[in-house]
Coordinates of C-alpha atoms and ligand atoms in Angstrom, one line a residue:
M8 CA -84.1 5.7 19.0
R9 CA -82.0 6.7 21.9
S10 CA -83.8 4.8 24.2
A11 CA -84.1 1.8 21.8
L12 CA -80.3 1.6 21.5
R13 CA -80.1 1.5 25.4
S14 CA -81.7 -1.7 25.5
P15 CA -78.9 -4.4 25.6
V16 CA -80.5 -6.9 23.6
L17 CA -80.8 -4.6 20.7
A18 CA -77.6 -2.8 21.2
F19 CA -76.1 -6.4 21.0
L20 CA -77.9 -7.0 17.5
V21 CA -76.8 -3.8 16.0
C22 CA -73.4 -4.5 17.0
L23 CA -73.5 -8.0 15.7
S24 CA -74.9 -6.8 12.3
I25 CA -72.0 -4.2 12.2
T26 CA -69.4 -6.6 13.1
S27 CA -70.7 -9.4 10.8
G28 CA -72.7 -7.7 8.1
G29 CA -69.5 -6.3 6.6
F30 CA -66.0 -7.3 7.0
G31 CA -64.7 -3.7 7.3
S32 CA -66.2 -0.5 7.3
A33 CA -64.9 2.7 5.7
Y34 CA -66.8 4.7 7.7
N35 CA -65.5 3.6 10.9
A36 CA -61.7 3.5 9.5
R37 CA -62.0 -0.4 9.6
P38 CA -59.3 -0.9 8.5
K39 CA -57.5 2.5 9.0
L40 CA -55.5 2.0 5.8
V41 CA -55.9 -0.1 2.6
V42 CA -52.5 -0.4 0.7
I43 CA -52.3 -1.5 -3.2
V44 CA -49.0 -2.6 -4.0
V45 CA -48.8 -2.6 -8.0
I46 CA -45.5 -4.0 -9.3
D47 CA -45.1 -2.5 -13.0
Q48 CA -44.3 -5.8 -14.9
F49 CA -44.4 -8.6 -12.6
R50 CA -45.7 -11.9 -14.1
G51 CA -48.0 -14.1 -12.1
D52 CA -45.6 -17.1 -12.2
Y53 CA -42.6 -15.3 -10.3
L54 CA -44.4 -15.8 -7.0
E55 CA -44.1 -19.7 -7.5
R56 CA -40.7 -19.6 -9.4
Y57 CA -38.9 -18.0 -6.6
R58 CA -41.0 -19.3 -4.0
D59 CA -37.9 -21.2 -2.2
Q60 CA -36.1 -18.1 -2.1
W61 CA -38.5 -15.5 -0.5
G62 CA -37.7 -14.8 2.7
E63 CA -40.2 -13.9 5.8
G64 CA -42.6 -11.2 5.6
G65 CA -42.4 -9.9 1.9
F66 CA -44.1 -11.9 -0.7
R67 CA -44.6 -14.8 1.9
L68 CA -46.9 -12.5 4.0
F69 CA -49.1 -12.9 0.7
L70 CA -48.4 -16.8 0.3
D71 CA -48.3 -17.9 3.8
H72 CA -51.0 -15.5 5.5
G73 CA -52.7 -14.2 2.8
A74 CA -55.2 -15.1 -0.1
N75 CA -53.4 -15.7 -3.1
F76 CA -55.1 -16.0 -6.4
S77 CA -52.8 -18.0 -8.8
D78 CA -54.9 -17.8 -11.8
C79 CA -55.2 -14.1 -12.4
N80 CA -55.5 -12.8 -15.9
Y81 CA -56.3 -9.6 -17.3
D82 CA -58.9 -10.1 -19.9
Y83 CA -58.0 -7.7 -22.5
A84 CA -55.3 -7.5 -25.1
N85 CA -53.7 -4.2 -24.5
T86 CA -51.6 -5.0 -21.8
R87 CA -50.0 -1.7 -21.1
T88 CA -48.9 0.1 -18.0
A89 CA -51.6 2.9 -18.2
P90 CA -54.4 0.7 -19.2
G91 CA -53.4 -1.8 -16.4
H92 CA -53.3 0.6 -13.5
A93 CA -56.6 2.0 -14.4
T94 CA -58.2 -1.6 -14.7
L95 CA -57.0 -2.3 -11.0
L96 CA -58.6 0.5 -9.6
T97 CA -61.5 1.3 -11.8
G98 CA -62.4 -2.7 -11.5
T99 CA -63.2 -2.6 -15.5
Y100 CA -61.2 -2.6 -18.4
S101 CA -60.6 -0.2 -21.4
N102 CA -64.1 -0.3 -22.9
G103 CA -65.0 1.1 -19.6
H104 CA -62.5 3.3 -18.3
G105 CA -61.2 4.7 -21.6
I106 CA -57.6 4.1 -21.2
M107 CA -56.2 1.7 -23.8
A108 CA -52.8 2.8 -24.1
N109 CA -49.7 4.7 -22.4
E110 CA -49.9 7.3 -25.5
W111 CA -52.3 7.7 -28.3
W112 CA -52.6 9.9 -31.6
D113 CA -54.4 12.9 -30.9
P114 CA -56.2 13.7 -34.4
E115 CA -56.9 17.2 -33.4
K116 CA -53.7 18.2 -31.6
K117 CA -52.0 16.3 -34.5
R118 CA -49.4 14.9 -32.1
R119 CA -49.0 12.1 -29.7
V120 CA -50.6 12.6 -26.1
S121 CA -50.0 10.8 -22.9
S122 CA -52.8 9.0 -21.1
V123 CA -52.6 11.7 -18.2
E124 CA -51.0 14.8 -19.7
D125 CA -53.4 17.7 -19.4
E126 CA -53.0 21.3 -20.9
A127 CA -55.4 22.9 -18.2
T128 CA -52.8 21.9 -15.5
K129 CA -48.9 22.5 -14.4
L130 CA -46.4 20.3 -13.0
V131 CA -45.6 21.2 -9.5
G132 CA -42.3 20.6 -7.8
I133 CA -40.0 21.5 -11.1
S134 CA -40.3 24.4 -13.6
S135 CA -41.4 23.1 -16.6
P136 CA -43.0 24.8 -19.8
G137 CA -44.9 21.5 -21.0
P138 CA -48.4 20.6 -19.6
G139 CA -49.2 19.1 -16.2
A140 CA -51.0 15.8 -15.5
S141 CA -54.2 14.8 -14.4
P142 CA -56.7 11.9 -14.4
H143 CA -59.0 13.8 -16.9
N144 CA -59.1 11.0 -19.8
L145 CA -60.4 8.5 -17.2
L146 CA -64.2 7.5 -18.2
A147 CA -64.8 5.8 -14.8
D148 CA -64.2 6.3 -11.5
T149 CA -62.0 4.5 -9.3
L150 CA -61.9 2.8 -5.8
G151 CA -60.6 5.8 -4.0
D152 CA -63.1 7.8 -5.5
E153 CA -65.9 5.8 -4.1
L154 CA -64.2 5.9 -0.6
K155 CA -64.2 9.8 -1.0
L156 CA -67.8 9.7 -1.9
A157 CA -69.0 7.3 0.8
T158 CA -66.9 9.4 3.6
Q159 CA -67.7 12.7 2.4
G160 CA -63.9 13.4 1.8
K161 CA -63.1 12.2 5.1
S162 CA -60.9 9.0 3.6
R163 CA -57.5 10.2 2.1
V164 CA -56.2 8.8 -1.2
F165 CA -52.8 8.9 -2.4
G166 CA -50.8 7.3 -5.4
V167 CA -47.0 7.2 -5.7
A168 CA -45.0 5.8 -8.6
L169 CA -41.8 6.8 -10.7
K170 CA -44.0 7.2 -13.7
D171 CA -46.7 9.8 -13.9
R172 CA -49.7 7.5 -15.2
A173 CA -48.9 4.8 -12.5
A174 CA -49.5 7.5 -9.7
I175 CA -52.2 9.6 -11.2
L176 CA -54.8 6.7 -12.5
P177 CA -54.9 4.8 -9.3
A178 CA -55.6 8.1 -7.2
G179 CA -58.5 8.6 -9.2
F180 CA -60.3 12.0 -9.6
A181 CA -60.7 12.6 -6.0
G182 CA -57.6 11.7 -4.8
D183 CA -55.6 13.9 -2.4
G184 CA -52.4 13.5 -4.0
A185 CA -50.4 11.8 -6.8
Y186 CA -46.6 12.1 -6.6
W187 CA -44.1 10.8 -9.5
I188 CA -40.5 12.0 -10.5
D189 CA -39.2 14.2 -12.9
Q190 CA -37.5 11.5 -14.9
K191 CA -34.1 13.5 -15.5
T192 CA -33.4 14.6 -11.9
G193 CA -35.5 12.3 -9.8
T194 CA -37.1 15.0 -8.0
W195 CA -40.6 14.1 -6.6
I196 CA -43.4 16.1 -8.5
T197 CA -47.1 16.6 -8.6
S198 CA -49.7 18.7 -10.6
T199 CA -51.7 21.7 -9.8
Y200 CA -54.5 19.3 -10.4
Y201 CA -53.7 18.2 -6.7
R202 CA -52.4 21.3 -5.3
P203 CA -50.5 24.6 -6.0
G204 CA -47.3 23.5 -4.5
L205 CA -45.6 20.6 -2.9
P206 CA -46.4 19.8 0.7
K207 CA -43.4 20.9 3.1
W208 CA -42.4 17.2 3.7
A209 CA -42.2 16.4 -0.1
Q210 CA -40.0 19.8 -0.3
D211 CA -37.9 18.6 2.5
F212 CA -37.6 15.3 1.0
N213 CA -36.4 16.6 -2.3
D214 CA -34.2 19.2 -0.7
S215 CA -32.5 16.4 1.3
K216 CA -30.6 15.4 -1.9
R217 CA -31.5 11.9 -1.4
V218 CA -31.1 11.3 -5.2
E219 CA -27.4 11.5 -4.8
K220 CA -27.4 8.3 -2.4
Y221 CA -28.4 6.3 -5.4
L222 CA -26.3 7.9 -8.0
N223 CA -22.7 6.4 -8.5
Q224 CA -23.5 3.2 -7.0
D225 CA -22.9 -0.4 -7.9
W226 CA -25.7 -3.0 -7.6
K227 CA -24.4 -6.1 -6.8
D228 CA -25.6 -9.9 -6.3
N229 CA -24.9 -12.0 -3.3
D230 CA -21.7 -13.0 -4.7
G231 CA -20.6 -9.6 -5.1
K232 CA -21.0 -9.4 -8.7
V233 CA -22.0 -5.8 -10.2
L234 CA -25.2 -6.5 -11.8
R235 CA -25.5 -2.7 -12.9
S236 CA -24.2 0.5 -12.2
T237 CA -25.9 3.9 -11.4
K238 CA -22.8 5.9 -12.8
P239 CA -23.5 8.1 -15.7
V240 CA -21.8 6.5 -18.7
D241 CA -18.8 8.3 -20.2
G242 CA -19.4 11.3 -18.1
R243 CA -22.7 12.0 -19.8
A244 CA -25.4 13.2 -17.3
G245 CA -27.8 10.3 -17.7
S246 CA -31.3 10.4 -16.4
F247 CA -32.2 9.3 -12.8
Y248 CA -35.2 7.2 -14.4
E249 CA -32.7 5.2 -16.8
L250 CA -29.8 5.0 -14.4
V251 CA -31.6 4.4 -11.0
G252 CA -34.7 3.4 -12.4
A253 CA -33.5 0.1 -13.6
T254 CA -32.3 -1.0 -10.0
P255 CA -33.7 -1.9 -6.9
F256 CA -32.5 1.4 -5.5
A257 CA -35.5 2.8 -7.4
N258 CA -37.6 0.8 -5.2
D259 CA -35.8 2.0 -1.9
Y260 CA -36.1 5.6 -3.0
E261 CA -39.9 5.0 -3.6
F262 CA -40.4 3.1 -0.3
E263 CA -38.3 6.0 1.4
F264 CA -40.9 8.6 -0.2
A265 CA -44.0 6.5 0.7
K266 CA -43.0 6.2 4.2
E267 CA -42.6 10.1 4.5
L268 CA -45.9 10.4 3.1
I269 CA -47.6 8.0 5.4
T270 CA -45.9 9.7 8.4
Y271 CA -46.6 13.3 7.5
E272 CA -49.9 12.6 6.1
K273 CA -51.0 10.9 8.9
L274 CA -52.4 8.0 6.8
G275 CA -54.4 5.5 9.1
N276 CA -55.2 8.2 11.6
G277 CA -58.3 9.5 10.5
P278 CA -61.9 8.9 11.0
A279 CA -62.3 6.8 7.8
T280 CA -60.2 4.3 6.0
D281 CA -57.4 5.6 3.8
L282 CA -55.9 4.5 0.7
L283 CA -52.4 4.3 -0.6
V284 CA -51.5 2.7 -3.8
V285 CA -47.7 2.4 -4.5
S286 CA -46.9 1.3 -8.0
L287 CA -42.9 0.0 -7.9
S288 CA -41.9 1.0 -11.6
A289 CA -38.3 -0.4 -11.4
N290 CA -39.1 -3.8 -12.4
D291 CA -40.5 -2.6 -15.9
I292 CA -37.7 -0.4 -16.4
L293 CA -35.2 -3.1 -16.0
G294 CA -37.4 -5.8 -17.2
H295 CA -37.7 -4.2 -20.9
K296 CA -33.8 -4.5 -20.9
V297 CA -33.0 -7.7 -19.6
G298 CA -36.2 -10.1 -20.1
P299 CA -38.1 -12.2 -17.3
D300 CA -35.2 -15.1 -17.4
S301 CA -32.2 -13.0 -16.7
P302 CA -30.2 -13.3 -13.4
E303 CA -30.8 -9.4 -12.8
M304 CA -34.7 -9.7 -12.9
Q305 CA -34.4 -12.6 -10.3
A306 CA -32.1 -10.6 -8.1
M307 CA -34.4 -7.5 -8.5
A308 CA -37.2 -9.9 -7.7
L309 CA -35.2 -10.7 -4.4
A310 CA -34.6 -7.5 -3.7
M311 CA -38.1 -6.4 -3.8
D312 CA -38.9 -9.4 -1.4
R313 CA -36.7 -7.8 1.2
Q314 CA -38.0 -4.3 0.5
L315 CA -41.6 -5.3 0.7
A316 CA -40.9 -7.2 4.2
N317 CA -39.1 -3.6 5.4
F318 CA -42.3 -1.7 4.2
F319 CA -44.9 -4.0 5.8
E320 CA -42.7 -3.8 9.1
F321 CA -42.9 -0.2 8.9
L322 CA -46.7 -0.3 8.5
G323 CA -47.0 -2.9 11.5
H324 CA -45.1 -0.3 13.7
Q325 CA -46.9 2.6 12.3
M326 CA -50.5 1.5 12.7
G327 CA -50.5 -2.5 13.5
L328 CA -50.8 -4.6 10.6
A329 CA -54.2 -5.8 11.9
N330 CA -55.3 -2.2 11.2
V331 CA -54.3 -2.6 7.5
W332 CA -55.3 -4.7 4.5
I333 CA -52.7 -5.0 1.7
A334 CA -53.4 -6.0 -2.0
L335 CA -50.7 -7.1 -4.4
S336 CA -51.0 -7.2 -8.1
A337 CA -49.3 -5.9 -11.4
D338 CA -50.3 -3.9 -14.5
H339 CA -48.9 -6.6 -16.9
G340 CA -46.5 -9.3 -17.3
V341 CA -43.9 -9.6 -20.1
A342 CA -42.7 -11.5 -23.1
P343 CA -39.5 -13.6 -22.9
V344 CA -36.5 -12.1 -24.6
P345 CA -37.2 -13.5 -28.2
A346 CA -33.6 -15.0 -28.5
V347 CA -34.1 -16.9 -25.1
A348 CA -37.6 -18.4 -26.4
A349 CA -35.9 -19.0 -29.8
K350 CA -33.4 -21.1 -28.2
L351 CA -36.1 -23.3 -27.1
R352 CA -37.5 -23.6 -30.5
L353 CA -40.5 -21.5 -29.9
P354 CA -41.1 -19.1 -32.7
A355 CA -40.0 -16.1 -31.5
A356 CA -39.1 -13.0 -33.1
S357 CA -38.4 -9.1 -32.9
I358 CA -40.4 -7.4 -35.2
S359 CA -39.2 -4.1 -36.9
V360 CA -41.7 -1.8 -36.4
D361 CA -40.1 0.9 -38.7
K362 CA -40.0 -1.7 -41.4
M363 CA -43.6 -2.8 -40.9
R364 CA -44.8 0.9 -40.9
T365 CA -43.3 1.3 -44.2
Q366 CA -44.5 -1.8 -45.4
V367 CA -48.2 -1.1 -44.7
N368 CA -47.8 2.6 -46.0
S369 CA -46.4 1.5 -49.3
A370 CA -49.2 -1.2 -49.8
L371 CA -51.9 1.3 -49.1
S372 CA -50.3 4.0 -51.2
S373 CA -50.6 1.7 -54.2
R374 CA -54.1 0.2 -53.0
F375 CA -55.5 3.9 -53.0
A376 CA -53.3 5.3 -55.6
R377 CA -52.2 8.1 -53.7
T378 CA -48.9 8.1 -51.6
A379 CA -49.2 9.3 -48.5
E380 CA -48.4 8.1 -44.7
Y381 CA -51.7 6.4 -43.7
V382 CA -50.3 4.8 -40.7
R383 CA -48.7 7.3 -38.5
E384 CA -47.3 5.3 -35.6
I385 CA -46.9 1.4 -34.8
D386 CA -47.0 1.0 -30.8
Y387 CA -46.8 -2.8 -31.5
P388 CA -49.0 -4.4 -32.3
L389 CA -51.4 -1.1 -32.1
A390 CA -51.5 1.3 -35.2
W391 CA -52.3 4.5 -35.2
L392 CA -53.7 6.0 -38.6
N393 CA -53.6 9.4 -40.0
S394 CA -57.3 10.0 -40.9
D395 CA -56.1 13.3 -42.8
S396 CA -54.3 10.9 -45.6
F397 CA -57.3 8.9 -45.8
A398 CA -59.7 11.9 -46.2
A399 CA -57.5 13.1 -49.1
A400 CA -57.7 9.6 -50.6
K401 CA -61.5 9.8 -49.6
V402 CA -61.4 6.6 -47.8
K403 CA -64.1 6.2 -45.0
E404 CA -62.9 5.3 -41.7
E405 CA -64.1 1.5 -41.9
D406 CA -62.7 0.9 -45.1
G407 CA -59.2 2.6 -44.1
E408 CA -59.1 0.8 -40.7
R409 CA -59.7 -2.6 -42.8
A410 CA -57.4 -1.9 -45.4
V411 CA -54.5 -1.1 -42.7
G412 CA -55.6 -4.4 -41.0
E413 CA -55.1 -6.4 -44.1
A414 CA -51.7 -4.7 -44.6
L415 CA -50.6 -5.7 -41.1
K416 CA -51.3 -9.3 -41.9
Q417 CA -49.3 -9.4 -44.9
A418 CA -46.6 -7.7 -43.0
G419 CA -46.9 -10.5 -40.3
M420 CA -49.6 -10.1 -37.8
R421 CA -52.2 -12.7 -37.1
G422 CA -55.2 -10.9 -37.2
Y423 CA -56.7 -7.5 -36.6
Y424 CA -59.6 -5.6 -35.3
T425 CA -60.5 -2.0 -36.2
R426 CA -61.5 0.9 -34.1
S427 CA -65.0 0.9 -36.1
Q428 CA -65.7 -2.5 -35.4
L429 CA -64.9 -2.6 -31.9
E430 CA -67.2 0.6 -31.4
R431 CA -70.0 -1.6 -32.9
G432 CA -69.1 -4.3 -30.6
D433 CA -68.6 -6.2 -33.5
A434 CA -66.3 -9.2 -32.7
P435 CA -66.5 -12.8 -32.9
N436 CA -68.0 -14.7 -29.8
T437 CA -65.0 -16.2 -28.8
E438 CA -62.6 -15.6 -25.6
T439 CA -60.1 -13.5 -28.1
G440 CA -63.2 -11.5 -29.5
L441 CA -64.0 -10.6 -26.0
K442 CA -60.5 -9.5 -25.1
Y443 CA -60.4 -7.3 -27.9
L444 CA -64.0 -5.8 -27.2
H445 CA -62.5 -5.1 -23.6
S446 CA -59.5 -3.1 -25.4
Y447 CA -61.7 -0.7 -27.1
S448 CA -61.6 3.0 -26.2
P449 CA -63.4 6.1 -27.8
L450 CA -60.4 8.1 -27.0
G451 CA -57.8 8.9 -29.7
G452 CA -58.2 9.0 -33.5
W453 CA -58.5 5.9 -35.8
Y454 CA -56.6 2.8 -34.9
V455 CA -56.3 -1.0 -35.6
L456 CA -55.4 -3.6 -33.2
G457 CA -53.1 -6.0 -34.6
V458 CA -53.2 -9.5 -33.2
P459 CA -49.5 -10.5 -32.9
V460 CA -47.9 -13.6 -33.2
P461 CA -47.2 -15.2 -29.9
Y462 CA -43.8 -14.5 -28.6
T463 CA -43.2 -11.6 -31.1
V464 CA -42.4 -8.1 -30.0
G465 CA -41.7 -5.0 -31.7
V466 CA -38.6 -3.8 -30.1
S467 CA -35.1 -4.3 -31.5
S468 CA -33.5 -5.2 -28.1
G469 CA -34.7 -6.7 -25.0
T470 CA -38.2 -7.3 -24.8
D471 CA -41.9 -6.0 -24.5
H472 CA -45.6 -6.5 -23.3
A473 CA -49.0 -5.5 -25.1
S474 CA -50.2 -9.0 -26.4
P475 CA -53.3 -11.1 -25.5
Y476 CA -51.2 -13.9 -24.3
T477 CA -50.8 -15.2 -20.8
Y478 CA -47.1 -14.1 -20.4
D479 CA -48.5 -10.6 -20.6
T480 CA -51.8 -11.0 -19.1
H481 CA -51.0 -13.4 -16.1
V482 CA -50.4 -11.1 -13.0
P483 CA -50.5 -11.7 -9.0
L484 CA -53.5 -11.2 -7.1
A485 CA -53.1 -11.5 -3.5
F486 CA -54.7 -10.1 -0.6
Y487 CA -53.6 -9.7 3.3
G488 CA -55.8 -8.8 6.1
L489 CA -58.4 -9.6 8.4
P490 CA -61.2 -10.3 6.0
F491 CA -59.1 -12.9 4.1
Q492 CA -58.7 -16.4 4.8
P493 CA -55.4 -17.6 3.8
G494 CA -54.8 -20.2 1.1
T495 CA -53.8 -20.5 -2.6
Y496 CA -57.0 -20.1 -4.8
R497 CA -56.9 -21.5 -8.0
S498 CA -60.5 -20.3 -9.4
H499 CA -60.5 -18.0 -12.2
A500 CA -59.9 -14.4 -11.1
E501 CA -58.9 -11.2 -13.1
P502 CA -57.4 -7.8 -11.9
V503 CA -61.0 -6.2 -12.1
D504 CA -61.9 -8.4 -9.1
L505 CA -59.7 -6.3 -6.8
A506 CA -61.8 -3.0 -6.8
A507 CA -65.0 -4.9 -6.7
T508 CA -63.7 -7.5 -3.8
L509 CA -62.2 -4.3 -1.7
A510 CA -65.3 -2.2 -2.1
S511 CA -67.6 -4.9 -0.9
L512 CA -65.5 -5.5 2.4
L513 CA -65.5 -1.9 2.9
G514 CA -69.0 -1.5 2.6
I515 CA -69.1 1.2 -0.1
N516 CA -70.1 1.2 -3.9
A517 CA -67.8 -0.5 -6.3
P518 CA -66.3 2.0 -8.9
S519 CA -69.0 3.4 -11.5
H520 CA -68.2 0.9 -14.3
A521 CA -66.8 -2.2 -12.2
I522 CA -67.4 -5.5 -13.8
G523 CA -65.2 -7.7 -11.3
R524 CA -66.8 -10.2 -9.0
V525 CA -66.2 -10.3 -5.0
L526 CA -63.8 -13.1 -4.6
T527 CA -66.1 -14.8 -2.1
E528 CA -64.0 -18.0 -2.0
A529 CA -61.4 -16.2 -0.3
L530 CA -63.8 -14.7 2.5
P531 CA -64.9 -16.9 5.5
A532 CA -68.3 -18.4 6.0
S533 CA -70.8 -15.5 6.5
R534 CA -72.4 -15.1 9.8
R535 CA -75.5 -13.0 9.8
V536 CA -78.2 -12.4 12.0
S537 CA -81.3 -12.9 10.0
N538 CA -84.8 -11.5 10.5
S539 CA -86.6 -14.9 10.5
P540 CA -88.1 -16.5 13.5
R541 CA -85.2 -18.4 14.0
G542 CA -83.5 -15.0 14.9
S543 CA -79.8 -15.0 15.7
E544 CA -79.1 -18.4 14.3
R545 CA -75.8 -18.6 12.8
E546 CA -75.7 -19.2 8.9
E547 CA -72.7 -20.6 7.4
R548 CA -71.9 -21.2 3.7
S549 CA -70.0 -24.4 2.9
M550 CA -66.2 -23.9 3.5
P551 CA -64.3 -23.0 0.1
S552 CA -61.8 -25.4 -1.0
V553 CA -58.3 -24.2 -0.7
E554 CA -54.8 -25.3 -0.6
G555 CA -52.0 -23.8 1.3
R556 CA -50.1 -24.2 4.7
G557 CA -51.8 -21.1 5.8
F558 CA -55.3 -22.8 5.7
Q559 CA -55.7 -24.7 9.0
Q560 CA -58.4 -24.7 11.5
G561 CA -56.0 -22.2 13.5
A562 CA -55.9 -19.5 11.1
V563 CA -59.6 -19.6 10.5
R564 CA -60.0 -19.5 14.2
D565 CA -57.9 -16.6 14.8
F566 CA -59.7 -14.8 11.9
S567 CA -63.0 -15.4 13.4
V568 CA -62.0 -14.2 16.6
G569 CA -60.6 -11.0 14.9
N570 CA -63.7 -10.1 12.8
N571 CA -66.2 -10.2 15.6
F572 CA -64.0 -8.3 18.1
P573 CA -64.9 -4.5 18.3
A574 CA -62.4 -2.2 16.3
S575 CA -60.5 -1.4 19.3
S576 CA -59.7 -4.9 20.1
L577 CA -58.7 -5.8 16.5
A578 CA -54.9 -5.5 17.2
A579 CA -55.1 -7.4 20.2
A580 CA -56.9 -10.3 18.5
V581 CA -54.3 -10.7 15.7
P582 CA -52.0 -13.5 16.1
K583 CA -48.4 -12.4 16.4
R584 CA -47.2 -14.4 13.9
D585 CA -48.8 -12.3 11.2
L586 CA -46.6 -9.5 12.0
P587 CA -43.9 -9.7 9.4
V588 CA -41.0 -8.6 11.7
A589 CA -37.8 -10.4 11.6
E590 CA -36.7 -11.9 15.0
G591 CA -35.1 -9.4 17.1
S592 CA -35.8 -6.4 15.0
R593 CA -38.7 -5.2 16.8
Ligands
ZN14 ZN1 -46.1 -1.3 -16.9

């Protein structure tokens, strides 16, 4: 073997097959780091809506120098935060990963439980009597888990978000750490699932009182108009999450923490590819209050553009952007505020969930001739049932759920799917039917998924998401990095494709339940050495049809050079224009 490798021809062939057979190699730290930026509540249309206003190096890194999939939609109905984050990293939907809601009714505990709370663990970083958190409810593994498996733990995997579920689910089972904040104080915390105490750098971060920098501040637009204040109202101590969380300051705070993590955990310095998932929560916290069409959301998006540019510049300085792949997506979109849509004569409305629950319970009480609380909670448009009430009325699950579904229709829903029906895989062979099959999870008790009327939301003020409609399912999906051919791709894409694509490019197994496809149209023509008599003849697929300023001969040529260079030369091979560094700021 040793002498064989000394043969220059064989060595050349081996080298060629390594560099061209796979676009990266997690085993050899190519790239050094994969960063996945998930924006909590960011609709797919925003990238175009504000395109003219984006600066250099933020979103335009993806639009001008990356592969941007402009038609990416979740193919399920339960467009919530926990399912979205689980979907992106497991590459499957709720029927594969089990997370179908942020919280659900636990019939044994007889209370609502969150998707990540775990009584076998404790929170770390604050003293709390409550349970800690972990990914224990996931029924599928993640991209990070596969990286860890493939490299025997050499890859390091982290998740960061203001929300626990958005940090924990992406980090998977084998993640080295997930960090989120204590909502009241803004302190960064984790769980004993990962480690018994905070690492020194995280403790130092908390001790530096950076929280105070963001409290009692005015967030102003470009004209100096105050959009929002982080002053506690009327002297009442508000929570950091509510006050700072709904401003761009929250993203600054998250990026500061993420940079410390990258620096002190030495991400991108190891023998294998590392993975960091940063979920930016502020967009969602503000978006629920003011809706997608408000000037505040526009200002938030423009601030985020600059914050992303700053973060990518940091990555460039730390390890060279040629050594990083970056993916961008979101966990769900959002509906317009009903009043805004109604002004344009769309049939939009706010549904009173309390009224709906009362109506359903009274309909069932008469139907079963027994007064009870049959529906425990409505997380519009999803209803959690109280199986004890049905048992007392001697009603089986299937009949009970159907009765609730019919009552929900009477109360204004367009239709419904029951838990027992979805468990059997019994849904019409339609696009909508498939979306609901993908929304099924065996976790939680009895439930009914109501099909909402488009543009209706179950909140009394602001707006919401959790429907199967495009305003909730359409999200960005974009990639930046050496393997990706720049351009706008209008082919069908889904968030489940992210994990499948990255796993393939890294040369590792896709997550256990992944159903996504590899987005080959964004990858350059394959070059490989075949075993045929024609030997090293270059095989190329036909060029994909793409649009976009970035897709020029030059871009392709630059890429090809970078891809076929040995890893040590990658940085040198990358054209300078790909570095999102503002003029003079290097
Ligand atoms: Zn969310």
